[in-house]
PDB file of C-alpha atoms in Angstrom:
ATOM      1  CA  MET M   1     -13.672  17.605 -17.494  1.00 63.00           C
ATOM      2  CA  VAL M   2     -14.839  16.145 -14.171  1.00 72.00           C
ATOM      3  CA  VAL M   3     -18.111  14.260 -14.514  1.00 77.00           C
ATOM      4  CA  GLU M   4     -20.386  14.183 -11.485  1.00 89.00           C
ATOM      5  CA  ASN M   5     -22.710  11.205 -11.136  1.00 94.00           C
ATOM      6  CA  LYS M   6     -25.486  10.233  -8.759  1.00 97.00           C
ATOM      7  CA  ALA M   7     -25.668   7.299  -6.351  1.00 98.00           C
ATOM      8  CA  THR M   8     -28.062   6.005  -3.723  1.00 98.00           C
ATOM      9  CA  VAL M   9     -27.219   5.249  -0.110  1.00 98.00           C
ATOM     10  CA  THR M  10     -28.252   1.591   0.238  1.00 98.00           C
ATOM     11  CA  TYR M  11     -26.824   0.743   3.678  1.00 97.00           C
ATOM     12  CA  VAL M  12     -25.862   2.615   6.833  1.00 97.00           C
ATOM     13  CA  GLN M  13     -24.268   0.859   9.810  1.00 96.00           C
ATOM     14  CA  LEU M  14     -23.874   3.196  12.769  1.00 96.00           C
ATOM     15  CA  LEU M  15     -20.910   1.867  14.769  1.00 95.00           C
ATOM     16  CA  LYS M  16     -21.190   4.693  17.297  1.00 94.00           C
ATOM     17  CA  GLU M  17     -22.718   8.152  17.259  1.00 94.00           C
ATOM     18  CA  ASP M  18     -19.854   9.608  15.200  1.00 95.00           C
ATOM     19  CA  LEU M  19     -18.630   6.602  13.191  1.00 97.00           C
ATOM     20  CA  ALA M  20     -20.499   4.761  10.451  1.00 97.00           C
ATOM     21  CA  ILE M  21     -20.141   2.523   7.420  1.00 98.00           C
ATOM     22  CA  PHE M  22     -21.969   3.627   4.270  1.00 98.00           C
ATOM     23  CA  ARG M  23     -22.635   1.745   1.048  1.00 98.00           C
ATOM     24  CA  LEU M  24     -23.365   3.570  -2.185  1.00 98.00           C
ATOM     25  CA  VAL M  25     -24.717   2.175  -5.443  1.00 98.00           C
ATOM     26  CA  PRO M  26     -24.480   4.317  -8.600  1.00 97.00           C
ATOM     27  CA  ASN M  27     -27.905   5.059 -10.021  1.00 97.00           C
ATOM     28  CA  ASP M  28     -26.936   3.393 -13.298  1.00 95.00           C
ATOM     29  CA  GLY M  29     -25.988   0.242 -11.347  1.00 94.00           C
ATOM     30  CA  VAL M  30     -22.397   0.197 -12.624  1.00 96.00           C
ATOM     31  CA  ILE M  31     -19.545   0.123 -10.089  1.00 97.00           C
ATOM     32  CA  PRO M  32     -16.581   1.899 -11.707  1.00 95.00           C
ATOM     33  CA  ASP M  33     -13.216   0.211 -12.071  1.00 97.00           C
ATOM     34  CA  TYR M  34     -10.685   1.355  -9.482  1.00 98.00           C
ATOM     35  CA  LYS M  35      -7.614   0.140  -7.603  1.00 98.00           C
ATOM     36  CA  ALA M  36      -7.261  -0.783  -3.938  1.00 98.00           C
ATOM     37  CA  GLY M  37      -6.025   2.296  -2.081  1.00 98.00           C
ATOM     38  CA  GLN M  38      -7.885   4.885  -4.164  1.00 98.00           C
ATOM     39  CA  PHE M  39     -10.505   7.368  -2.960  1.00 97.00           C
ATOM     40  CA  ILE M  40     -13.852   8.659  -4.198  1.00 97.00           C
ATOM     41  CA  THR M  41     -15.313  12.157  -3.931  1.00 97.00           C
ATOM     42  CA  VAL M  42     -18.828  12.277  -2.458  1.00 97.00           C
ATOM     43  CA  GLY M  43     -21.156  15.267  -2.400  1.00 97.00           C
ATOM     44  CA  MET M  44     -24.503  16.239  -0.907  1.00 96.00           C
ATOM     45  CA  HIS M  45     -26.596  19.361  -1.084  1.00 92.00           C
ATOM     46  CA  VAL M  46     -26.260  21.224   2.210  1.00 91.00           C
ATOM     47  CA  PRO M  47     -29.313  23.463   2.722  1.00 90.00           C
ATOM     48  CA  SER M  48     -27.518  25.889   5.049  1.00 86.00           C
ATOM     49  CA  GLU M  49     -24.906  26.464   2.324  1.00 89.00           C
ATOM     50  CA  GLY M  50     -27.308  26.451  -0.582  1.00 91.00           C
ATOM     51  CA  LYS M  51     -24.915  24.288  -2.598  1.00 93.00           C
ATOM     52  CA  VAL M  52     -23.328  20.845  -2.928  1.00 93.00           C
ATOM     53  CA  ILE M  53     -20.396  20.211  -0.558  1.00 95.00           C
ATOM     54  CA  ARG M  54     -17.871  17.538  -1.596  1.00 95.00           C
ATOM     55  CA  ARG M  55     -15.251  15.543   0.295  1.00 95.00           C
ATOM     56  CA  ALA M  56     -12.871  12.736  -0.666  1.00 96.00           C
ATOM     57  CA  TYR M  57     -13.031   9.396   1.192  1.00 97.00           C
ATOM     58  CA  SER M  58     -10.841   6.313   0.904  1.00 97.00           C
ATOM     59  CA  ILE M  59     -12.716   3.337  -0.513  1.00 98.00           C
ATOM     60  CA  ALA M  60     -13.018   0.409   1.915  1.00 98.00           C
ATOM     61  CA  SER M  61     -14.578  -2.022  -0.553  1.00 98.00           C
ATOM     62  CA  HIS M  62     -12.301  -3.818  -3.000  1.00 98.00           C
ATOM     63  CA  PRO M  63     -12.191  -3.646  -6.819  1.00 98.00           C
ATOM     64  CA  GLU M  64     -13.527  -7.189  -7.238  1.00 98.00           C
ATOM     65  CA  ASN M  65     -16.768  -6.205  -5.453  1.00 97.00           C
ATOM     66  CA  LYS M  66     -19.147  -4.966  -8.126  1.00 97.00           C
ATOM     67  CA  LYS M  67     -22.180  -4.641  -5.848  1.00 97.00           C
ATOM     68  CA  PHE M  68     -21.473  -1.395  -3.976  1.00 98.00           C
ATOM     69  CA  ILE M  69     -18.869   1.142  -2.905  1.00 98.00           C
ATOM     70  CA  GLU M  70     -18.218   1.071   0.844  1.00 98.00           C
ATOM     71  CA  LEU M  71     -16.884   3.930   2.977  1.00 98.00           C
ATOM     72  CA  VAL M  72     -16.151   4.244   6.690  1.00 98.00           C
ATOM     73  CA  ILE M  73     -16.662   7.834   7.808  1.00 97.00           C
ATOM     74  CA  ARG M  74     -16.299   9.792  11.030  1.00 95.00           C
ATOM     75  CA  TRP M  75     -18.730  12.614  11.758  1.00 94.00           C
ATOM     76  CA  VAL M  76     -16.655  15.743  12.234  1.00 87.00           C
ATOM     77  CA  ARG M  77     -18.049  17.613  15.255  1.00 85.00           C
ATOM     78  CA  LYS M  78     -15.176  19.754  16.544  1.00 79.00           C
ATOM     79  CA  PRO M  79     -14.244  22.558  16.428  1.00 79.00           C
ATOM     80  CA  LEU M  80     -17.320  22.986  14.212  1.00 76.00           C
ATOM     81  CA  PRO M  81     -19.691  20.339  12.817  1.00 84.00           C
ATOM     82  CA  GLY M  82     -18.568  19.163   9.393  1.00 89.00           C
ATOM     83  CA  ARG M  83     -20.957  20.334   6.715  1.00 92.00           C
ATOM     84  CA  LEU M  84     -20.901  17.177   4.595  1.00 94.00           C
ATOM     85  CA  THR M  85     -20.424  14.631   7.381  1.00 95.00           C
ATOM     86  CA  THR M  86     -23.343  16.137   9.323  1.00 94.00           C
ATOM     87  CA  GLN M  87     -25.508  15.758   6.228  1.00 94.00           C
ATOM     88  CA  LEU M  88     -24.309  12.181   5.694  1.00 95.00           C
ATOM     89  CA  PHE M  89     -25.001  11.168   9.286  1.00 96.00           C
ATOM     90  CA  ASN M  90     -28.546  12.459   8.865  1.00 94.00           C
ATOM     91  CA  ALA M  91     -28.972  10.495   5.637  1.00 94.00           C
ATOM     92  CA  LYS M  92     -31.214   7.450   5.391  1.00 94.00           C
ATOM     93  CA  GLU M  93     -31.114   4.450   3.112  1.00 96.00           C
ATOM     94  CA  GLY M  94     -32.590   5.576  -0.186  1.00 97.00           C
ATOM     95  CA  ASP M  95     -31.162   9.086  -0.044  1.00 97.00           C
ATOM     96  CA  GLU M  96     -29.144  10.354  -2.980  1.00 96.00           C
ATOM     97  CA  VAL M  97     -25.561  11.640  -3.145  1.00 97.00           C
ATOM     98  CA  THR M  98     -23.275  12.745  -5.951  1.00 97.00           C
ATOM     99  CA  TRP M  99     -19.937  11.104  -6.693  1.00 97.00           C
ATOM    100  CA  ILE M 100     -16.871  11.626  -8.840  1.00 96.00           C
ATOM    101  CA  ARG M 101     -14.920   8.646 -10.174  1.00 94.00           C
ATOM    102  CA  PRO M 102     -12.233   7.036  -7.950  1.00 96.00           C
ATOM    103  CA  THR M 103      -8.715   8.391  -8.240  1.00 96.00           C
ATOM    104  CA  GLY M 104      -5.478   8.663  -6.255  1.00 96.00           C
ATOM    105  CA  ALA M 105      -2.030   7.091  -6.638  1.00 95.00           C
ATOM    106  CA  ALA M 106      -0.390   7.642  -3.234  1.00 95.00           C
ATOM    107  CA  LEU M 107      -1.418   4.295  -1.723  1.00 96.00           C
ATOM    108  CA  LEU M 108      -1.521   1.925  -4.679  1.00 98.00           C
ATOM    109  CA  ILE M 109      -0.041  -1.493  -3.929  1.00 98.00           C
ATOM    110  CA  ASN M 110       3.498  -1.816  -5.257  1.00 96.00           C
ATOM    111  CA  ASP M 111       3.950  -4.961  -7.347  1.00 96.00           C
ATOM    112  CA  LYS M 112       7.343  -4.400  -9.002  1.00 95.00           C
ATOM    113  CA  LEU M 113      10.826  -3.394  -7.887  1.00 95.00           C
ATOM    114  CA  PRO M 114      12.749  -0.654  -9.760  1.00 93.00           C
ATOM    115  CA  ASN M 115      14.561  -3.348 -11.761  1.00 92.00           C
ATOM    116  CA  GLY M 116      11.246  -4.749 -12.968  1.00 94.00           C
ATOM    117  CA  GLN M 117      11.298  -7.863 -10.813  1.00 95.00           C
ATOM    118  CA  LYS M 118       8.215  -8.836  -8.823  1.00 96.00           C
ATOM    119  CA  ASP M 119       8.036  -7.220  -5.381  1.00 97.00           C
ATOM    120  CA  GLU M 120       7.592 -10.137  -2.992  1.00 97.00           C
ATOM    121  CA  ARG M 121       8.329  -8.283   0.242  1.00 98.00           C
ATOM    122  CA  ARG M 122       5.997  -8.462   3.226  1.00 98.00           C
ATOM    123  CA  ILE M 123       3.219  -5.832   3.192  1.00 98.00           C
ATOM    124  CA  VAL M 124       2.552  -4.054   6.507  1.00 98.00           C
ATOM    125  CA  CYS M 125      -0.399  -1.638   6.694  1.00 98.00           C
ATOM    126  CA  LEU M 126      -0.783   0.849   9.550  1.00 98.00           C
ATOM    127  CA  GLY M 127      -4.106   2.657   9.804  1.00 98.00           C
ATOM    128  CA  GLY M 128      -5.084   5.243  12.384  1.00 97.00           C
ATOM    129  CA  GLY M 129      -8.847   5.631  12.950  1.00 95.00           C
ATOM    130  CA  THR M 130     -10.718   5.744   9.646  1.00 96.00           C
ATOM    131  CA  GLY M 131      -7.291   5.532   7.992  1.00 97.00           C
ATOM    132  CA  ILE M 132      -7.927   1.783   8.077  1.00 98.00           C
ATOM    133  CA  ALA M 133     -10.281   2.115   5.054  1.00 98.00           C
ATOM    134  CA  PRO M 134      -7.745   1.593   2.231  1.00 98.00           C
ATOM    135  CA  PHE M 135      -6.343  -1.446   4.026  1.00 98.00           C
ATOM    136  CA  VAL M 136      -9.772  -3.058   4.201  1.00 98.00           C
ATOM    137  CA  SER M 137      -9.677  -2.770   0.419  1.00 98.00           C
ATOM    138  CA  PHE M 138      -6.061  -4.035   0.316  1.00 98.00           C
ATOM    139  CA  ALA M 139      -6.803  -7.130   2.381  1.00 98.00           C
ATOM    140  CA  GLN M 140      -9.889  -8.194   0.445  1.00 98.00           C
ATOM    141  CA  HIS M 141      -8.266  -7.471  -2.932  1.00 98.00           C
ATOM    142  CA  LEU M 142      -5.093  -9.416  -2.131  1.00 98.00           C
ATOM    143  CA  HIS M 143      -7.227 -12.261  -0.769  1.00 98.00           C
ATOM    144  CA  ASP M 144      -9.486 -12.448  -3.817  1.00 98.00           C
ATOM    145  CA  THR M 145      -6.584 -12.292  -6.271  1.00 97.00           C
ATOM    146  CA  GLY M 146      -4.702 -15.100  -4.518  1.00 97.00           C
ATOM    147  CA  ASP M 147      -1.665 -13.000  -3.570  1.00 97.00           C
ATOM    148  CA  LYS M 148       0.903 -15.096  -1.680  1.00 96.00           C
ATOM    149  CA  ARG M 149       2.772 -12.228  -0.005  1.00 97.00           C
ATOM    150  CA  GLU M 150       2.689 -11.949   3.773  1.00 98.00           C
ATOM    151  CA  ILE M 151       0.211  -9.226   4.777  1.00 98.00           C
ATOM    152  CA  VAL M 152      -0.033  -7.611   8.215  1.00 98.00           C
ATOM    153  CA  VAL M 153      -2.761  -5.081   9.057  1.00 98.00           C
ATOM    154  CA  LEU M 154      -2.299  -2.944  12.177  1.00 98.00           C
ATOM    155  CA  HIS M 155      -5.126  -0.654  13.324  1.00 98.00           C
ATOM    156  CA  GLY M 156      -5.044   2.041  15.988  1.00 97.00           C
ATOM    157  CA  ALA M 157      -8.100   3.576  17.648  1.00 97.00           C
ATOM    158  CA  SER M 158      -9.082   5.324  20.856  1.00 96.00           C
ATOM    159  CA  TYR M 159     -11.874   2.890  21.757  1.00 95.00           C
ATOM    160  CA  VAL M 160     -12.667  -0.738  21.042  1.00 95.00           C
ATOM    161  CA  ASP M 161     -15.911   0.145  19.244  1.00 94.00           C
ATOM    162  CA  GLU M 162     -13.859   2.157  16.746  1.00 96.00           C
ATOM    163  CA  LEU M 163     -12.132  -1.005  15.464  1.00 97.00           C
ATOM    164  CA  SER M 164     -14.553  -0.860  12.560  1.00 95.00           C
ATOM    165  CA  TYR M 165     -13.442  -3.970  10.663  1.00 97.00           C
ATOM    166  CA  LYS M 166     -12.199  -6.135  13.518  1.00 97.00           C
ATOM    167  CA  GLN M 167     -14.445  -9.076  12.638  1.00 97.00           C
ATOM    168  CA  LEU M 168     -13.562  -9.044   8.943  1.00 98.00           C
ATOM    169  CA  PHE M 169      -9.825  -8.947   9.669  1.00 98.00           C
ATOM    170  CA  THR M 170     -10.134 -11.614  12.358  1.00 98.00           C
ATOM    171  CA  ASP M 171     -11.974 -13.896   9.919  1.00 98.00           C
ATOM    172  CA  LEU M 172      -9.241 -13.354   7.316  1.00 98.00           C
ATOM    173  CA  GLU M 173      -6.583 -14.321   9.860  1.00 98.00           C
ATOM    174  CA  ILE M 174      -8.507 -17.432  10.891  1.00 98.00           C
ATOM    175  CA  GLU M 175      -8.728 -18.408   7.224  1.00 98.00           C
ATOM    176  CA  SER M 176      -4.959 -17.984   6.979  1.00 98.00           C
ATOM    177  CA  LEU M 177      -4.479 -20.368   9.899  1.00 97.00           C
ATOM    178  CA  ASP M 178      -6.946 -22.872   8.455  1.00 97.00           C
ATOM    179  CA  LYS M 179      -5.604 -22.858   4.885  1.00 96.00           C
ATOM    180  CA  GLY M 180      -1.934 -22.490   5.760  1.00 96.00           C
ATOM    181  CA  ARG M 181       0.276 -19.438   5.311  1.00 96.00           C
ATOM    182  CA  ASP M 182       1.651 -20.832   2.063  1.00 95.00           C
ATOM    183  CA  LYS M 183      -1.798 -20.164   0.552  1.00 96.00           C
ATOM    184  CA  TRP M 184      -3.015 -17.049   2.397  1.00 98.00           C
ATOM    185  CA  ASN M 185      -0.584 -15.306   4.746  1.00 98.00           C
ATOM    186  CA  PHE M 186      -2.460 -12.723   6.795  1.00 98.00           C
ATOM    187  CA  ARG M 187      -2.205 -11.261  10.303  1.00 98.00           C
ATOM    188  CA  TYR M 188      -4.207  -8.565  12.088  1.00 98.00           C
ATOM    189  CA  ARG M 189      -3.588  -6.721  15.340  1.00 98.00           C
ATOM    190  CA  ALA M 190      -5.043  -3.573  16.898  1.00 98.00           C
ATOM    191  CA  ALA M 191      -3.954  -1.023  19.476  1.00 97.00           C
ATOM    192  CA  ILE M 192      -6.135   1.070  21.815  1.00 97.00           C
ATOM    193  CA  SER M 193      -4.742   4.453  22.854  1.00 96.00           C
ATOM    194  CA  ARG M 194      -6.998   5.029  25.899  1.00 94.00           C
ATOM    195  CA  PRO M 195      -6.863   1.735  27.806  1.00 92.00           C
ATOM    196  CA  GLN M 196      -7.516   3.448  31.146  1.00 92.00           C
ATOM    197  CA  GLU M 197     -11.031   4.535  30.166  1.00 93.00           C
ATOM    198  CA  TRP M 198     -13.957   2.472  31.423  1.00 92.00           C
ATOM    199  CA  PHE M 199     -15.297   1.622  27.985  1.00 89.00           C
ATOM    200  CA  ASN M 200     -12.004  -0.111  27.142  1.00 93.00           C
ATOM    201  CA  ARG M 201     -11.799  -2.051  30.418  1.00 92.00           C
ATOM    202  CA  SER M 202     -11.879  -5.465  28.706  1.00 91.00           C
ATOM    203  CA  TRP M 203      -9.030  -4.684  26.281  1.00 93.00           C
ATOM    204  CA  SER M 204      -5.995  -6.929  26.699  1.00 93.00           C
ATOM    205  CA  GLY M 205      -4.137  -6.222  23.452  1.00 93.00           C
ATOM    206  CA  GLN M 206      -1.571  -3.629  22.416  1.00 96.00           C
ATOM    207  CA  THR M 207      -1.962  -0.180  23.984  1.00 96.00           C
ATOM    208  CA  GLY M 208      -0.927   3.186  22.600  1.00 96.00           C
ATOM    209  CA  ARG M 209      -1.151   4.638  19.114  1.00 96.00           C
ATOM    210  CA  VAL M 210      -0.733   2.383  16.095  1.00 97.00           C
ATOM    211  CA  GLU M 211       2.930   3.355  15.676  1.00 97.00           C
ATOM    212  CA  THR M 212       3.750   1.675  19.007  1.00 97.00           C
ATOM    213  CA  PHE M 213       3.775  -1.594  17.046  1.00 98.00           C
ATOM    214  CA  LEU M 214       7.070  -0.305  15.612  1.00 97.00           C
ATOM    215  CA  ARG M 215       8.666   0.719  18.903  1.00 95.00           C
ATOM    216  CA  SER M 216      11.658  -1.264  20.141  1.00 91.00           C
ATOM    217  CA  LYS M 217      12.656  -1.141  23.812  1.00 87.00           C
ATOM    218  CA  ASP M 218      16.243  -1.675  24.938  1.00 85.00           C
ATOM    219  CA  GLY M 219      17.172  -3.279  21.623  1.00 84.00           C
ATOM    220  CA  GLU M 220      14.404  -5.878  21.863  1.00 93.00           C
ATOM    221  CA  PRO M 221      12.279  -6.688  18.793  1.00 96.00           C
ATOM    222  CA  SER M 222       9.291  -4.396  18.303  1.00 97.00           C
ATOM    223  CA  PRO M 223       5.739  -5.799  18.771  1.00 97.00           C
ATOM    224  CA  LEU M 224       5.522  -6.095  14.969  1.00 98.00           C
ATOM    225  CA  GLU M 225       8.801  -8.002  14.811  1.00 98.00           C
ATOM    226  CA  GLN M 226       7.659 -10.294  17.621  1.00 97.00           C
ATOM    227  CA  LEU M 227       4.490 -10.991  15.649  1.00 98.00           C
ATOM    228  CA  ILE M 228       6.237 -11.872  12.387  1.00 98.00           C
ATOM    229  CA  GLY M 229       9.220 -13.574  13.981  1.00 97.00           C
ATOM    230  CA  GLU M 230      12.045 -11.536  12.428  1.00 97.00           C
ATOM    231  CA  ARG M 231      13.483  -8.044  12.205  1.00 97.00           C
ATOM    232  CA  VAL M 232      11.957  -5.779   9.584  1.00 97.00           C
ATOM    233  CA  THR M 233      14.383  -4.411   6.997  1.00 97.00           C
ATOM    234  CA  PRO M 234      14.030  -2.491   3.725  1.00 97.00           C
ATOM    235  CA  GLN M 235      14.846  -5.759   1.991  1.00 96.00           C
ATOM    236  CA  ASN M 236      11.999  -7.806   3.488  1.00 98.00           C
ATOM    237  CA  THR M 237       9.161  -5.377   4.285  1.00 98.00           C
ATOM    238  CA  THR M 238       7.167  -2.544   2.709  1.00 98.00           C
ATOM    239  CA  PHE M 239       4.933  -0.220   4.725  1.00 98.00           C
ATOM    240  CA  TYR M 240       1.693   1.555   3.855  1.00 98.00           C
ATOM    241  CA  ILE M 241       0.415   4.181   6.314  1.00 98.00           C
ATOM    242  CA  CYS M 242      -2.849   6.130   6.416  1.00 98.00           C
ATOM    243  CA  GLY M 243      -4.139   8.511   9.088  1.00 96.00           C
ATOM    244  CA  TRP M 244      -3.550  11.917  10.597  1.00 94.00           C
ATOM    245  CA  GLN M 245      -0.219  13.552   9.812  1.00 94.00           C
ATOM    246  CA  GLY M 246       0.830  12.831  13.389  1.00 94.00           C
ATOM    247  CA  THR M 247       0.409   9.115  12.676  1.00 96.00           C
ATOM    248  CA  ILE M 248       2.579   9.382   9.553  1.00 96.00           C
ATOM    249  CA  ASP M 249       5.258  11.311  11.444  1.00 96.00           C
ATOM    250  CA  GLY M 250       5.155   8.903  14.389  1.00 96.00           C
ATOM    251  CA  CYS M 251       5.637   5.886  12.131  1.00 97.00           C
ATOM    252  CA  MET M 252       8.474   7.520  10.193  1.00 97.00           C
ATOM    253  CA  ASP M 253      10.308   8.356  13.426  1.00 96.00           C
ATOM    254  CA  TYR M 254      10.795   4.605  13.877  1.00 96.00           C
ATOM    255  CA  LEU M 255      11.099   3.555  10.241  1.00 97.00           C
ATOM    256  CA  GLY M 256      13.486   6.328   9.216  1.00 97.00           C
ATOM    257  CA  ALA M 257      15.861   5.251  11.965  1.00 94.00           C
ATOM    258  CA  LYS M 258      15.892   1.748  10.425  1.00 95.00           C
ATOM    259  CA  GLY M 259      16.807   3.014   6.961  1.00 96.00           C
ATOM    260  CA  PHE M 260      13.340   3.004   5.392  1.00 98.00           C
ATOM    261  CA  VAL M 261      12.551   5.766   2.882  1.00 98.00           C
ATOM    262  CA  THR M 262       9.260   6.968   1.426  1.00 97.00           C
ATOM    263  CA  GLU M 263       8.230   6.930  -2.216  1.00 96.00           C
ATOM    264  CA  ARG M 264       8.195  10.737  -2.118  1.00 95.00           C
ATOM    265  CA  ASN M 265      11.881  10.720  -1.117  1.00 95.00           C
ATOM    266  CA  LYS M 266      12.991   7.619  -2.988  1.00 95.00           C
ATOM    267  CA  ARG M 267      16.616   6.825  -3.664  1.00 96.00           C
ATOM    268  CA  GLN M 268      18.395   7.591  -6.944  1.00 95.00           C
ATOM    269  CA  ASP M 269      17.785   4.031  -8.146  1.00 95.00           C
ATOM    270  CA  GLY M 270      14.029   4.497  -7.597  1.00 95.00           C
ATOM    271  CA  SER M 271      13.812   2.232  -4.560  1.00 96.00           C
ATOM    272  CA  PHE M 272      11.633   2.937  -1.507  1.00 97.00           C
ATOM    273  CA  GLU M 273       9.774   1.021   1.212  1.00 98.00           C
ATOM    274  CA  VAL M 274       7.047   3.352   2.521  1.00 98.00           C
ATOM    275  CA  LYS M 275       3.889   4.812   0.977  1.00 98.00           C
ATOM    276  CA  TYR M 276       1.545   7.037   2.942  1.00 97.00           C
ATOM    277  CA  GLU M 277      -1.563   9.188   2.753  1.00 96.00           C
ATOM    278  CA  SER M 278      -2.514  11.734   5.399  1.00 94.00           C
ATOM    279  CA  TYR M 279      -5.927  13.314   5.871  1.00 83.00           C
ATOM    280  CA  GLY M 280      -5.056  16.072   8.307  1.00 57.00           C
TER     281      GLY M 280
END
């Protein structure tokens, strides 16, 4: 039986008119146990519907944080305004929502190989838009648990103000440089898909969708491979992808050609190198 609980909105950070970070605290004060990469179902009463509308959102906070549950949410406006997101974007600190315990197994971090040995391959996360949320949780969880694997987070957005966790990821990379990659091995890069628009005029980084980090030209190393200093192979790298289905498909066009397979299509021996979650 699914148990629905109540929580209070304790923090709202409006990044732009249709993108915001929300923090929820259960009314009993207890943050449930969950794993990085899972999602939570949030509900609010929508007066026009006369009932509670629920939607699932990836959790951006990490399991070691027992103060709040954090979500990054886009307000759906087209083709019709989203019923729940419209209600959320009208919410104020102190308002109440319902929630159902975290769940989901598609994007859990893989720690063991099929033979039972520890999986020490590089972790590369590709998030499109709000698909970055589970990788915010990944990065903070792996940091707080002292994981020594190399971690690369790649984020794609249309505009620079949609790089919702740019400062957090930048700080984590600076810490990696300060401490040494033998202690904390983290890199972060972003791509902007509309560099020609005025609002993005100061952008000097990667352009295109997030999957362009995987694109090789004329046999040259891809931008990702240039960043890490070697070719990616199924033996040295695992990929986690979250975003629209087009983002998943775009990434797999490149990865499939290099011999990478998804967990959903794993080999007979149980091996795979790609996990993904789509939200459209």
